[in-house]
PDB file of C-alpha atoms in Angstrom:
ATOM      1  CA  MET C  28      38.593   6.117   1.026  1.00 95.00           C
ATOM      2  CA  ILE C  29      35.482   4.015   0.407  1.00 96.00           C
ATOM      3  CA  TRP C  30      32.337   4.500   2.845  1.00 97.00           C
ATOM      4  CA  GLU C  31      29.539   1.924   2.930  1.00 97.00           C
ATOM      5  CA  VAL C  32      26.052   3.598   2.988  1.00 97.00           C
ATOM      6  CA  PHE C  33      23.011   1.967   4.937  1.00 96.00           C
ATOM      7  CA  ARG C  34      19.604   3.367   4.347  1.00 96.00           C
ATOM      8  CA  GLN C  35      16.443   3.384   6.688  1.00 95.00           C
ATOM      9  CA  GLU C  36      13.168   3.968   4.837  1.00 94.00           C
ATOM     10  CA  LYS C  37      10.923   4.360   7.704  1.00 94.00           C
ATOM     11  CA  THR C  38      11.366   5.311  11.317  1.00 93.00           C
ATOM     12  CA  GLY C  39      11.800   1.979  13.316  1.00 93.00           C
ATOM     13  CA  GLY C  40      12.765   0.074  10.247  1.00 93.00           C
ATOM     14  CA  TYR C  41      15.846  -1.688   9.504  1.00 95.00           C
ATOM     15  CA  HIS C  42      18.902  -0.094   7.762  1.00 95.00           C
ATOM     16  CA  THR C  43      19.899  -1.925   4.487  1.00 95.00           C
ATOM     17  CA  HIS C  44      23.028  -1.539   2.504  1.00 95.00           C
ATOM     18  CA  CYS C  45      22.299   0.634  -0.441  1.00 95.00           C
ATOM     19  CA  GLY C  46      25.804   1.158  -1.889  1.00 94.00           C
ATOM     20  CA  ASN C  47      28.951   3.283  -1.234  1.00 96.00           C
ATOM     21  CA  VAL C  48      30.606   6.439  -1.664  1.00 97.00           C
ATOM     22  CA  HIS C  49      34.240   7.529  -2.303  1.00 97.00           C
ATOM     23  CA  ALA C  50      35.314  10.508  -0.194  1.00 97.00           C
ATOM     24  CA  PRO C  51      38.418  11.709   1.718  1.00 97.00           C
ATOM     25  CA  ASP C  52      36.705  12.229   5.144  1.00 96.00           C
ATOM     26  CA  ARG C  53      33.547  11.509   7.208  1.00 96.00           C
ATOM     27  CA  GLU C  54      31.857  14.719   6.448  1.00 97.00           C
ATOM     28  CA  MET C  55      32.275  14.577   2.842  1.00 97.00           C
ATOM     29  CA  ALA C  56      31.122  11.004   2.922  1.00 97.00           C
ATOM     30  CA  LYS C  57      27.917  11.996   4.673  1.00 96.00           C
ATOM     31  CA  GLN C  58      27.183  14.782   2.129  1.00 96.00           C
ATOM     32  CA  PHE C  59      27.834  12.425  -0.784  1.00 96.00           C
ATOM     33  CA  ALA C  60      25.620   9.750   0.764  1.00 96.00           C
ATOM     34  CA  ALA C  61      22.808  12.168   1.288  1.00 95.00           C
ATOM     35  CA  VAL C  62      22.927  13.213  -2.416  1.00 95.00           C
ATOM     36  CA  GLN C  63      23.695   9.899  -3.963  1.00 94.00           C
ATOM     37  CA  HIS C  64      21.381   7.544  -1.739  1.00 93.00           C
ATOM     38  CA  GLY C  65      19.119   9.807   0.297  1.00 91.00           C
ATOM     39  CA  ARG C  66      17.225  11.491  -2.595  1.00 88.00           C
ATOM     40  CA  ARG C  67      16.222   8.593  -4.787  1.00 83.00           C
ATOM     41  CA  LYS C  68      14.154   6.628  -2.327  1.00 88.00           C
ATOM     42  CA  PRO C  69      12.095   7.588   0.766  1.00 91.00           C
ATOM     43  CA  THR C  70      14.657   7.882   3.550  1.00 94.00           C
ATOM     44  CA  ASN C  71      14.544   8.416   7.298  1.00 95.00           C
ATOM     45  CA  SER C  72      18.234   8.238   7.968  1.00 95.00           C
ATOM     46  CA  LEU C  73      21.584   6.893   6.564  1.00 96.00           C
ATOM     47  CA  TRP C  74      24.482   5.231   8.193  1.00 96.00           C
ATOM     48  CA  VAL C  75      27.808   5.951   6.600  1.00 97.00           C
ATOM     49  CA  VAL C  76      30.513   3.673   7.728  1.00 97.00           C
ATOM     50  CA  PRO C  77      34.193   3.295   6.639  1.00 97.00           C
ATOM     51  CA  ARG C  78      34.606   0.171   4.548  1.00 95.00           C
ATOM     52  CA  GLU C  79      37.339  -1.303   6.635  1.00 95.00           C
ATOM     53  CA  GLU C  80      35.131  -0.942   9.920  1.00 94.00           C
ATOM     54  CA  VAL C  81      32.492  -3.268   8.482  1.00 92.00           C
ATOM     55  CA  GLY C  82      32.959  -6.711   9.794  1.00 90.00           C
ATOM     56  CA  GLU C  83      31.613 -10.140   8.821  1.00 86.00           C
ATOM     57  CA  ILE C  84      30.746 -13.080  10.777  1.00 86.00           C
ATOM     58  CA  ASP C  85      29.891 -16.220   8.881  1.00 81.00           C
ATOM     59  CA  GLY C  86      29.163 -19.917   9.520  1.00 75.00           C
ATOM     60  CA  GLU C  87      32.891 -20.860   9.527  1.00 79.00           C
ATOM     61  CA  ASP C  88      33.597 -18.480  12.359  1.00 78.00           C
ATOM     62  CA  VAL C  89      30.608 -19.317  14.648  1.00 79.00           C
ATOM     63  CA  THR C  90      27.694 -21.651  14.786  1.00 74.00           C
ATOM     64  CA  PHE C  91      24.449 -19.763  14.482  1.00 71.00           C
ATOM     65  CA  GLY C  92      21.117 -20.805  16.059  1.00 69.00           C
ATOM     66  CA  GLY C  93      19.032 -23.550  14.893  1.00 64.00           C
ATOM     67  CA  THR C  94      21.116 -26.333  16.571  1.00 63.00           C
ATOM     68  CA  THR C  95      19.487 -26.282  19.986  1.00 69.00           C
ATOM     69  CA  ASP C  96      16.336 -28.267  20.765  1.00 71.00           C
ATOM     70  CA  LYS C  97      13.735 -25.545  21.706  1.00 69.00           C
ATOM     71  CA  SER C  98      10.651 -27.808  21.463  1.00 68.00           C
ATOM     72  CA  TYR C  99       9.619 -26.974  24.964  1.00 68.00           C
ATOM     73  CA  ARG C 100       8.601 -23.479  23.481  1.00 69.00           C
ATOM     74  CA  TRP C 101       5.789 -25.078  21.487  1.00 67.00           C
ATOM     75  CA  ALA C 102       2.551 -26.312  23.075  1.00 62.00           C
ATOM     76  CA  THR C 103       2.860 -29.497  20.875  1.00 62.00           C
ATOM     77  CA  ALA C 104       5.736 -30.667  23.088  1.00 55.00           C
ATOM     78  CA  TYR C 105       3.516 -31.045  26.150  1.00 59.00           C
ATOM     79  CA  ASN C 106       1.429 -33.887  27.144  1.00 62.00           C
ATOM     80  CA  THR C 107      -2.366 -32.645  26.674  1.00 64.00           C
ATOM     81  CA  THR C 108      -3.749 -35.829  28.547  1.00 71.00           C
ATOM     82  CA  GLY C 109      -3.514 -37.039  31.955  1.00 75.00           C
ATOM     83  CA  ALA C 110      -3.755 -35.603  35.363  1.00 76.00           C
ATOM     84  CA  ASP C 111      -2.216 -32.287  34.666  1.00 74.00           C
ATOM     85  CA  ALA C 112      -4.523 -31.554  31.579  1.00 76.00           C
ATOM     86  CA  ARG C 113      -7.354 -32.458  33.977  1.00 81.00           C
ATOM     87  CA  GLU C 114      -6.137 -30.110  36.509  1.00 82.00           C
ATOM     88  CA  VAL C 115      -5.896 -27.182  34.018  1.00 79.00           C
ATOM     89  CA  ALA C 116      -9.350 -27.981  32.795  1.00 81.00           C
ATOM     90  CA  GLU C 117     -10.712 -27.953  36.210  1.00 85.00           C
ATOM     91  CA  SER C 118      -9.020 -24.758  37.147  1.00 85.00           C
ATOM     92  CA  GLU C 119     -10.553 -22.987  33.920  1.00 85.00           C
ATOM     93  CA  ASP C 120     -14.069 -24.320  34.930  1.00 87.00           C
ATOM     94  CA  GLU C 121     -13.537 -23.068  38.550  1.00 89.00           C
ATOM     95  CA  GLN C 122     -12.511 -19.598  37.173  1.00 87.00           C
ATOM     96  CA  ALA C 123     -15.469 -19.437  34.894  1.00 87.00           C
ATOM     97  CA  THR C 124     -17.848 -20.375  37.847  1.00 89.00           C
ATOM     98  CA  ALA C 125     -16.496 -17.695  39.994  1.00 88.00           C
ATOM     99  CA  GLU C 126     -16.801 -15.035  37.115  1.00 86.00           C
ATOM    100  CA  LYS C 127     -20.380 -16.039  36.770  1.00 87.00           C
ATOM    101  CA  GLN C 128     -21.018 -15.625  40.493  1.00 87.00           C
ATOM    102  CA  ARG C 129     -19.564 -12.270  40.351  1.00 83.00           C
ATOM    103  CA  GLY C 130     -21.434 -11.244  37.435  1.00 76.00           C
ATOM    104  CA  ASP C 131     -18.377 -10.806  35.081  1.00 59.00           C
ATOM    105  CA  ASP C 132     -19.637 -12.815  32.170  1.00 51.00           C
TER     106      ASP C 132
END
């Protein structure tokens, strides 16, 4: 049976595919993975998964992000002139004046 091995270099990092091992069961696969893939480079942890359990989703199966207009997330999509912009500027001025009166500057 073939087992795919994924290695994490540092705590909190991503696991990346580093190869596979041939083993009859999970315990042997874990031992083989530790010897073959855990000793060569800095390793925090290994994932050992049966090859038939690894699934793939590609562009033919589903449409991935990037097709939705999300320009509202960027300040460039907002009107920076007009009454709303003046209101924001006035509010900032009022806040600065209040901080000076309190002695927070």
